[in-house]
Structure formats: structure tokens, C-alpha cells
XYZ file of C-alpha atoms in Angstrom:
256
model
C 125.641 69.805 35.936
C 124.799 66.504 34.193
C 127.471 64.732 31.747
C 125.695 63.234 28.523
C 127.216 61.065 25.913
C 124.724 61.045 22.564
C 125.341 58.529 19.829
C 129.256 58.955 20.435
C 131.413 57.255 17.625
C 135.029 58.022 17.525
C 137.601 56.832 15.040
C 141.562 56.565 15.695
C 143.777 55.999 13.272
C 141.503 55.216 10.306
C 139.888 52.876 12.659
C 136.448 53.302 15.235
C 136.959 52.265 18.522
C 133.728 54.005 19.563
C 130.380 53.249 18.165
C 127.970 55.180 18.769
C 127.927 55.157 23.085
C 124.805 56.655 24.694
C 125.143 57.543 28.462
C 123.474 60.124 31.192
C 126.127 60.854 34.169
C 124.764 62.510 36.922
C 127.004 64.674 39.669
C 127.175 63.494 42.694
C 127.787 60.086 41.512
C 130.627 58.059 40.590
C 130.601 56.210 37.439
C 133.405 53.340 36.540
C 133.954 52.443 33.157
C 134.853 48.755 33.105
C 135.815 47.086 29.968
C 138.003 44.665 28.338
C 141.383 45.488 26.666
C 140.754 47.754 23.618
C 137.329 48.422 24.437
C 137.710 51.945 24.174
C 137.748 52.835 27.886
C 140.664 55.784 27.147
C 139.291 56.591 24.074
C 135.828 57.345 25.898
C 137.036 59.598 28.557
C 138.963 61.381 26.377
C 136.260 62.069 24.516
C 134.493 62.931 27.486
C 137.161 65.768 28.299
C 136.726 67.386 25.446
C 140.438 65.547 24.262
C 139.101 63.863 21.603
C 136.436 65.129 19.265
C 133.756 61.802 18.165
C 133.456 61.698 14.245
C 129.587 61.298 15.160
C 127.329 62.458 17.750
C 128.527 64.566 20.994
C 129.284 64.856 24.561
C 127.601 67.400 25.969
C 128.156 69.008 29.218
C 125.093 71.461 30.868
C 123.693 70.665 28.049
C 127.171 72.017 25.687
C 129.443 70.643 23.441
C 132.273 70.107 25.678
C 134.604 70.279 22.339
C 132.625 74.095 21.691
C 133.733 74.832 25.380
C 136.647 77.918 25.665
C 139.517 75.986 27.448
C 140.211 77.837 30.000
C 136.367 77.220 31.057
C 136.490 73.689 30.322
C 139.849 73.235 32.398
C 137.538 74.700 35.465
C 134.817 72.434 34.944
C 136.357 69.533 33.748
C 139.586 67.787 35.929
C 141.333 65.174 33.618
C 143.810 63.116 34.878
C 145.110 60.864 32.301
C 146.807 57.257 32.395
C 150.500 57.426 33.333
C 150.323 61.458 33.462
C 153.793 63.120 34.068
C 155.133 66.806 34.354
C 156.590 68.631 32.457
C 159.408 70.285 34.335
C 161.185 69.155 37.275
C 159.121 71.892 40.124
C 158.390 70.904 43.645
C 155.042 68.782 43.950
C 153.626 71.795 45.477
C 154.082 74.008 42.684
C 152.774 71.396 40.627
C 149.860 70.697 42.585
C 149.205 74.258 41.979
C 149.300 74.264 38.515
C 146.004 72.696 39.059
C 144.696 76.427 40.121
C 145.625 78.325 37.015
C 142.032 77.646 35.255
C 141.094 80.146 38.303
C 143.293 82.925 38.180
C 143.940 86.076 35.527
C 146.719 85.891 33.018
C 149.840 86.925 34.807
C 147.869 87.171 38.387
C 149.291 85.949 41.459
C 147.923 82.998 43.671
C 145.455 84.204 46.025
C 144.265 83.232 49.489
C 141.732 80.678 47.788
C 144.051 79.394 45.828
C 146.889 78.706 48.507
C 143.814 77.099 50.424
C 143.062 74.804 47.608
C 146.625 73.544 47.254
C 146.700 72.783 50.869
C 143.486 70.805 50.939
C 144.389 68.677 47.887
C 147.737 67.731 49.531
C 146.210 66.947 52.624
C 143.342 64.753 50.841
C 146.065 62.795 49.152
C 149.004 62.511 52.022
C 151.149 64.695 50.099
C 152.179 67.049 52.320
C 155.228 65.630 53.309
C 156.341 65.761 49.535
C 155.515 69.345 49.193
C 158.676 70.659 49.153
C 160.197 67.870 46.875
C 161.375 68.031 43.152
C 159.102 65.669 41.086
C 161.795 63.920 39.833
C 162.777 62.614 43.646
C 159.668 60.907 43.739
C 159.120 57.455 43.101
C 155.948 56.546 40.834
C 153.505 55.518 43.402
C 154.062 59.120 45.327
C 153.788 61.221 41.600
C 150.369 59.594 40.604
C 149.611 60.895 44.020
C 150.780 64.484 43.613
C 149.152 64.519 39.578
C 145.712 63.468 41.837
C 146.290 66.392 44.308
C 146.429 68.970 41.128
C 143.392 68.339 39.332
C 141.828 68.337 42.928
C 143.270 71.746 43.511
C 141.303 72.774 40.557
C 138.082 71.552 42.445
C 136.035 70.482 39.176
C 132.453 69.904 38.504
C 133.373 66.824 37.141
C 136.487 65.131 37.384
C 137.697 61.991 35.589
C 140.176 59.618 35.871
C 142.462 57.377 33.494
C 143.505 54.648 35.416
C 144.564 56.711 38.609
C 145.598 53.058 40.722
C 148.401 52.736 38.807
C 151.674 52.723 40.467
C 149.936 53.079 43.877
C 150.270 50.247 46.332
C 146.735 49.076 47.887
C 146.983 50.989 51.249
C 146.744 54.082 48.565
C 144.641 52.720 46.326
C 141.901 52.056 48.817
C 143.071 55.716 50.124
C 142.374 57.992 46.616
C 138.970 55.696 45.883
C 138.016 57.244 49.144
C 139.112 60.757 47.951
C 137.614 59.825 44.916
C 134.164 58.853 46.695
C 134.385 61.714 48.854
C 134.375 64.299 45.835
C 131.252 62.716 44.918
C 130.002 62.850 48.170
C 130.304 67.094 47.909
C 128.472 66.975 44.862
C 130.713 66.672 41.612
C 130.813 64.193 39.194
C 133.579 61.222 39.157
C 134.183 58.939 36.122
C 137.089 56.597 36.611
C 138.276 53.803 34.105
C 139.237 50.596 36.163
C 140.575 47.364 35.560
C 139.869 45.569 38.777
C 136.113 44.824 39.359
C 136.609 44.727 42.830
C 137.318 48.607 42.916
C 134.676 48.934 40.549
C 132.264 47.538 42.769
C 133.069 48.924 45.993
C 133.602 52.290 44.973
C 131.070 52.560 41.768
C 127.101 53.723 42.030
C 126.915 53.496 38.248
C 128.786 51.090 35.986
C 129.527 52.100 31.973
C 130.568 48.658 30.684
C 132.053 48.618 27.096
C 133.123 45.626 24.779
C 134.449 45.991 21.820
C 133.530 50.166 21.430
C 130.227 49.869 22.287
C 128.265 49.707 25.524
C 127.220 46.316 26.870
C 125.368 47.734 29.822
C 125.072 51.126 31.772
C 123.145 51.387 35.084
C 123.914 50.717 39.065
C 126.692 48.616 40.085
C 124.557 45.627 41.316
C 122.586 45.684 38.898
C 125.497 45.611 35.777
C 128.549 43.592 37.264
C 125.988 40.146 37.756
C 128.207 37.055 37.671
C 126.241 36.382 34.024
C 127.181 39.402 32.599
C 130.669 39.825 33.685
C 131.122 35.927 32.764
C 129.977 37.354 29.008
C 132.062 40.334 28.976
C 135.337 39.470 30.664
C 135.224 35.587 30.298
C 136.082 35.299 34.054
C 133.881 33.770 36.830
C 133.256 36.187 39.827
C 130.941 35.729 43.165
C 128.920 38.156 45.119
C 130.640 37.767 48.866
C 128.830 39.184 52.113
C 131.945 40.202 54.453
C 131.245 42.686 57.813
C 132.353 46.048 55.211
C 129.424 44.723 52.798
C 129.195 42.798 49.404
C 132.589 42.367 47.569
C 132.948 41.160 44.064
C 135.876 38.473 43.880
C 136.769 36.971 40.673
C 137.191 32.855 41.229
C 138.767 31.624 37.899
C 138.696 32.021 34.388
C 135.915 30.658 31.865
């Protein structure tokens, strides 16, 4: 179920912050969209989600509007996990976890076998477990960005993307949900993610969606968008390639 982006332009608050972005996603990939400050990065995924509808040109989804999508169908194919998400009412992390189900079930139906099952893997995929029983208030930040993972992975999308989803996480767990994150990809969905730290973006990334200033600077694989050249360009920062026994890294070494 491939993810398009034609001629997107979107305008917020009287002003564009996207002009007009062109991109193919394909499932079973992960695609990072790197960018500096106010490059649009939120604005794009929203837009993506269906959150957001561009003043010109479309995302389309299976070849769809994803904006001319009935929500309830959207919410199944599409998991959206925004930057600095909270809930809304102080329920265990379990029950919100599996708010992440409801897409799935009938108005006023209960949760069914499948549905327990889905809860249990998402908690499990994210260490969560332990917190199932927990009021979401009694957890600190880094264990709710956790739990707010687990529920749109309960909802086991065709595409899932993420805002920013290292926040608040300390870097055992951030290495832990890229692998989540890489692993979803690995069973065939889709995974965008909007990242800060080039690093990330280059050890979890196949594809790279690079924006400056609303509009795309590059798209294509990692190694062949994040070259020291063009992230010098983009970001104003020097980085170097480094062989190390896991692979390449990307480290930044100063700024321009």
C-alpha cells in the first residue's frame, strides 16, 4: 500500500510552510524526515495523516486522498503518533494502549480475543508490561511516550508515522523503539519518523525525505542523501562517515 505525496503545499497561519513536496513511500521501508528547525517536518506528517489538508496538491494513500478517507478507516490504516502526545484521562496504560484497538471493533462492541492479543504484543514490543496496571499520570515522561508507542502499535497499521517519538526516552530506549520501529517495517508496513539526530536517521533510515525551508532538498536512500556535502549545505554542521564493528555511523564533528 504505497504512500505518495504530489505537489504538496500547505499553508499555516496565512503563511506556507510546504511548497509543493513530491515523494513515493514504499511499505516495508522506513523513511526519516530530517530537516532543519521550521522546515516543515510536523507540518508534513501531518499532512501525511490526513491531519492537515495541503492548500495544493494531495497525499494519496492506495492511490486515495487520505483527507477523502472515512476516519474510522483511516485510523486502521494510518497510526499517528504525534510530538509530545498525551491522554486524555487518567486510565491505566493498558486501557490506553487499547484505545489503540477501537479503529477495529463495532460501536459499543466489546474487546475480542484479537484485540486482547494485540494489546499484549504492543506492551511486550515496548517493555510496558510492567506499567500495565498503572494510572498514566504515575508515569514519568520517558515511560508515557512508551505506552502512546504501544497504542498506535496495538492498532497494527499499514503505515505508521511518528512525530518525534525519542523524546523523553533515555538512549537505552531510544535505540530500543528504533528497533520496534525497524521491526514493523521488517513485517511489511510502512514507517515515517521525523528525527532530529542524524545518527538515528542513519542507522535506522532506508530512505531519507530531507526538507529546508518547506521544500525538499533531497529524497532517496540514506547513503546516498545524508553525504557530508549535503548535510554540510542543509544543517551547516560537519559530519563523517565512521566504519565501527555494528557498521557505518554518521557522527557530526563540529559546526560550519
Amino acid at each position: 500500500m504505497e504512500l505518495r505525496i504530489e505537489a504538496a503545499s500547505v499553508s499555516l497561519g496565512g503563511r506556507q510552510v510546504l511548497d509543493t513536496i513530491d515523494a513515493d513511500l514504499e511499505p516495508g521501508r522506513v523513511t526519516a524526515i530530517l530537516g532543519p528547525n521550521g522546515a516543515g517536518k510536523s507540518s508534513l506528517i501531518k499532512a501525511m495523516a490526513g491531519l492537515i489538508i495541503p492548500h495544493g496538491g494531495t497525499v494519496l494513500l492506495d492511490r486515495r486522498d487520505v483527507t477523502r478517507i472515512e476516519p474510522r478507516e483511516r485510523a486502521r490504516l494510518i497510526g499517528y503518533l504525534p510530538q509530545d502526545g498525551a491522554a486524555a484521562w487518567n486510565i491505566t496504560a493498558a486501557e490506553l494502549v487499547a484505545l489503540g484497538r477501537l479503529p477495529h471493533r463495532s460501536p459499543f462492541a466489546g474487546a475480542s480475543p484479537e484485540d486482547d492479543a494485540a494489546v499484549t504484543r504492543a506492551l511486550v514490543a515496548t517493555e510496558t508490561t510492567h506499567l500495565a496496571t498503572r494510572t498514566v499520570n504515575e508515569l514519568s515522561g520517558g515511560e508515557r511516550a512508551r505506552v502512546l508507542l504501544a497504542r498506535v502499535l496495538a492498532g497494527e497499521p499499514r503505515w505508521l508515522l511518528a512525530d518525534e517519538p525519542l523524546a523523553s526516552l533515555d538512549p537505552a530506549h531510544q535505540l530500543d523503539i528504533l528497533d520496534r520501529l525497524r521491526g514493523v517495517a521488517r513485517a511489511g508496513a510502512g514507517v515515517v519518523i521525523v528525527l532530529h539526530d542524524l545518527g538515528h536517521a542513519a542507522s535506522i533510515a532506508d530512505d531519507v525525505l530531507l526538507l529546508k525551508d518547506g521544500k525538499v532538498a533531497a529524497f532517496g536512500p540514506v547513503a546516498e542523501i545524508l553525504t557530508e556535502e549535503r548535510v554540510a549545505e542543509v544543517f551547516e554542521v560537519k559530519v563523517r562517515w565512521v566504519e565501527v564493528d555494528a557498521g557505518r555511523v554518521l557522527v557530526p564533528v563540529g559546526r560550519i
